[in-house]
Coordinates of C-alpha atoms in Angstrom, one line a residue:
X1 CA -223.2 -101.9 138.7
X2 CA -222.1 -100.3 142.0
X3 CA -224.0 -97.2 143.4
X4 CA -223.1 -94.5 145.9
X5 CA -225.0 -96.5 148.6
X6 CA -222.4 -99.2 148.2
X7 CA -219.7 -96.9 149.5
X8 CA -217.8 -98.4 152.5
X9 CA -214.7 -97.2 154.4
X10 CA -211.6 -98.9 153.0
X11 CA -208.7 -97.2 154.6
X12 CA -207.1 -94.0 155.9
X13 CA -203.9 -93.1 154.1
X14 CA -201.4 -90.7 155.7
X15 CA -199.7 -90.1 152.4
X16 CA -200.4 -90.5 148.6
X17 CA -198.1 -93.5 148.4
X18 CA -200.2 -95.4 150.9
X19 CA -203.4 -95.2 148.7
X20 CA -204.7 -98.2 146.7
X21 CA -203.2 -98.7 143.2
X22 CA -203.7 -95.7 141.0
X23 CA -206.2 -97.4 138.7
X24 CA -209.9 -97.2 138.1
X25 CA -211.8 -94.0 138.9
X26 CA -211.8 -91.7 141.9
X27 CA -213.8 -88.6 142.9
X28 CA -212.3 -86.4 145.6
X29 CA -214.1 -84.3 148.1
X30 CA -212.3 -81.3 149.6
X31 CA -213.0 -78.0 151.4
X32 CA -212.4 -76.0 154.5
X33 CA -212.9 -77.9 157.8
X34 CA -216.2 -76.2 158.6
X35 CA -217.8 -76.4 155.1
X36 CA -219.9 -79.5 155.8
X37 CA -217.9 -82.0 153.8
X38 CA -218.7 -85.0 156.0
X39 CA -222.4 -84.2 156.0
X40 CA -222.4 -84.0 152.3
X41 CA -220.7 -87.4 151.9
X42 CA -223.2 -89.0 154.2
X43 CA -226.1 -87.4 152.3
X44 CA -224.8 -88.4 148.9
X45 CA -224.3 -92.0 149.9
X46 CA -227.5 -92.2 151.9
X47 CA -225.6 -93.3 155.0
X48 CA -225.7 -91.5 158.3
X49 CA -222.3 -92.6 159.6
X50 CA -220.0 -93.2 156.5
X51 CA -218.0 -90.0 157.1
X52 CA -217.6 -89.0 160.7
X53 CA -219.4 -85.7 161.5
X54 CA -217.9 -83.8 164.4
X55 CA -218.8 -80.7 166.3
X56 CA -215.1 -80.0 166.2
X57 CA -214.1 -79.2 162.5
X58 CA -210.7 -80.5 161.3
X59 CA -211.1 -84.2 162.3
X60 CA -210.3 -85.5 158.9
X61 CA -206.5 -85.6 159.0
X62 CA -205.6 -88.1 156.3
X63 CA -206.9 -89.3 152.9
X64 CA -210.0 -91.4 153.8
X65 CA -210.9 -93.9 151.0
X66 CA -214.4 -95.1 150.5
X67 CA -214.8 -97.9 148.0
X68 CA -217.9 -98.5 145.9
X69 CA -216.1 -101.4 144.2
X70 CA -212.5 -102.3 143.5
X71 CA -212.3 -99.8 140.7
X72 CA -214.5 -97.0 142.0
X73 CA -213.6 -94.8 145.0
X74 CA -214.5 -91.6 146.8
X75 CA -211.6 -89.8 148.5
X76 CA -212.3 -87.6 151.5
X77 CA -209.4 -85.0 151.6
X78 CA -208.2 -83.5 154.9
X79 CA -210.1 -80.3 155.8
X80 CA -208.1 -77.1 155.8
X81 CA -208.2 -73.5 157.1
X82 CA -209.7 -74.2 160.5
X83 CA -208.2 -71.7 163.0
X84 CA -208.1 -74.0 166.0
X85 CA -205.8 -76.5 164.2
X86 CA -202.1 -75.6 164.8
X87 CA -200.7 -73.7 161.8
X88 CA -198.1 -76.4 161.1
X89 CA -200.8 -79.1 161.0
X90 CA -202.9 -76.9 158.7
X91 CA -200.0 -76.6 156.3
X92 CA -199.5 -80.4 156.5
X93 CA -203.2 -81.0 155.6
X94 CA -203.1 -78.7 152.6
X95 CA -199.8 -80.1 151.4
X96 CA -201.3 -83.7 151.5
X97 CA -204.3 -82.5 149.5
X98 CA -202.1 -80.7 147.0
X99 CA -199.9 -83.8 146.6
X100 CA -202.9 -86.0 146.0
X101 CA -204.3 -83.7 143.3
X102 CA -201.0 -83.4 141.6
X103 CA -200.1 -87.1 141.5
X104 CA -203.3 -89.1 141.3
X105 CA -204.0 -90.1 137.7
X106 CA -207.2 -92.0 138.5
X107 CA -208.9 -88.8 139.8
X108 CA -211.8 -88.0 137.5
X109 CA -213.4 -85.1 139.2
X110 CA -213.2 -82.8 142.3
X111 CA -216.1 -81.8 144.5
X112 CA -215.2 -78.7 146.5
X113 CA -217.4 -77.8 149.5
X114 CA -217.6 -74.1 150.4
X115 CA -220.0 -72.4 152.8
X116 CA -222.2 -70.2 150.6
X117 CA -222.2 -67.5 153.3
X118 CA -218.4 -67.3 153.4
X119 CA -217.5 -67.6 149.7
X120 CA -214.3 -68.9 148.3
X121 CA -211.2 -68.4 150.4
X122 CA -207.5 -68.4 149.4
X123 CA -207.1 -72.1 150.1
X124 CA -210.2 -72.9 148.0
X125 CA -208.8 -70.9 145.1
X126 CA -205.5 -72.8 145.4
X127 CA -207.3 -76.1 145.3
X128 CA -209.4 -75.0 142.3
X129 CA -206.3 -73.9 140.3
X130 CA -204.4 -77.1 141.1
X131 CA -206.2 -79.4 138.6
X132 CA -207.8 -77.4 135.8
X133 CA -207.7 -80.5 133.6
X134 CA -210.5 -82.2 135.4
X135 CA -214.2 -81.2 136.0
X136 CA -214.8 -79.4 139.3
X137 CA -218.1 -79.1 141.1
X138 CA -218.3 -76.4 143.8
X139 CA -221.0 -77.3 146.3
X140 CA -222.1 -74.1 148.0
X141 CA -223.1 -75.7 151.2
X142 CA -225.6 -74.5 153.8
X143 CA -227.7 -72.9 151.1
X144 CA -230.7 -73.3 153.3
X145 CA -229.3 -70.6 155.6
X146 CA -229.7 -67.7 153.0
X147 CA -232.7 -66.2 151.3
X148 CA -233.2 -66.0 147.6
X149 CA -231.9 -62.5 147.0
X150 CA -228.8 -63.0 149.1
X151 CA -228.2 -66.3 147.3
X152 CA -228.3 -64.6 144.0
X153 CA -225.8 -62.0 145.1
X154 CA -223.4 -64.5 146.6
X155 CA -223.6 -66.8 143.5
X156 CA -222.9 -63.9 141.2
X157 CA -219.9 -62.8 143.3
X158 CA -218.4 -66.3 143.4
X159 CA -219.0 -66.9 139.6
X160 CA -216.8 -63.9 138.9
X161 CA -213.7 -65.4 140.6
X162 CA -214.2 -69.2 140.1
X163 CA -212.3 -70.9 137.2
X164 CA -214.2 -71.7 134.0
X165 CA -213.8 -75.4 134.7
X166 CA -215.8 -75.1 138.0
X167 CA -219.6 -75.5 138.1
X168 CA -221.2 -73.8 141.1
X169 CA -224.3 -75.5 142.7
X170 CA -226.2 -74.4 145.9
X171 CA -226.3 -77.4 148.2
X172 CA -227.8 -78.3 151.5
X173 CA -227.4 -81.6 153.3
X174 CA -230.4 -80.6 155.5
X175 CA -232.9 -79.7 152.8
X176 CA -231.3 -82.0 150.2
X177 CA -231.1 -79.2 147.7
X178 CA -228.7 -80.0 144.9
X179 CA -228.3 -83.6 146.2
X180 CA -229.7 -85.5 143.2
X181 CA -227.7 -83.4 140.7
X182 CA -224.5 -84.0 142.7
X183 CA -225.1 -87.7 142.9
X184 CA -225.7 -87.9 139.1
X185 CA -222.5 -85.9 138.5
X186 CA -220.3 -88.0 140.8
X187 CA -221.7 -91.3 139.2
X188 CA -221.0 -89.9 135.7
X189 CA -217.4 -89.0 136.6
X190 CA -216.9 -92.5 138.0
X191 CA -218.3 -94.0 134.8
X192 CA -221.4 -95.3 136.5
X193 CA -223.9 -92.8 135.3
X194 CA -226.7 -93.1 132.7
X195 CA -224.5 -91.3 130.2
X196 CA -221.9 -94.0 130.4
X197 CA -224.2 -97.0 130.6
X198 CA -224.9 -99.1 127.5
X199 CA -227.7 -97.8 125.3
X200 CA -230.4 -100.4 125.6
X201 CA -232.5 -98.8 122.8
X202 CA -229.7 -99.2 120.3
X203 CA -231.0 -102.5 119.0
X204 CA -234.7 -101.6 119.1

């Protein structure tokens, strides 16, 4: 059975129609360009260079496909909202993400990265509202940057505006907080987790 460590870059798709056949299971990763999406993908897969981490946010400009197997994929969506990217290009990135979420039937869950210090922005809310029929995990990244009392305040504020289908989880690629729970969630969505594995005790 494939694991997250098996993830390997398969292709970069400039449009939804260029993606692999819409079969199997996919989990998509989205978020603003400076939310730490690439670092999270690398931490989740245990690979330092799977997703390119850049000091210049906004480098993901297509749908990057990472395959665990022929039927299990991770999709790195284009980052959005970064001010230094031309406005027309920012709209293109968001439109590509929106089209993917609307059209892709093999999508089983969405992981949204949001800097815990900045909260959920307008683009984040648009993404969250676009697929209320699938589970959503909101990783509140860079959680190691805030203290306990500030974290509680920020979590409470975001819980008031996030959709009911979204689960908020403090996350840090640096301290690895929330990492194991996120890995388990993603594997479960892909049909590779313990909850979906055969019950070996059934015959005992």
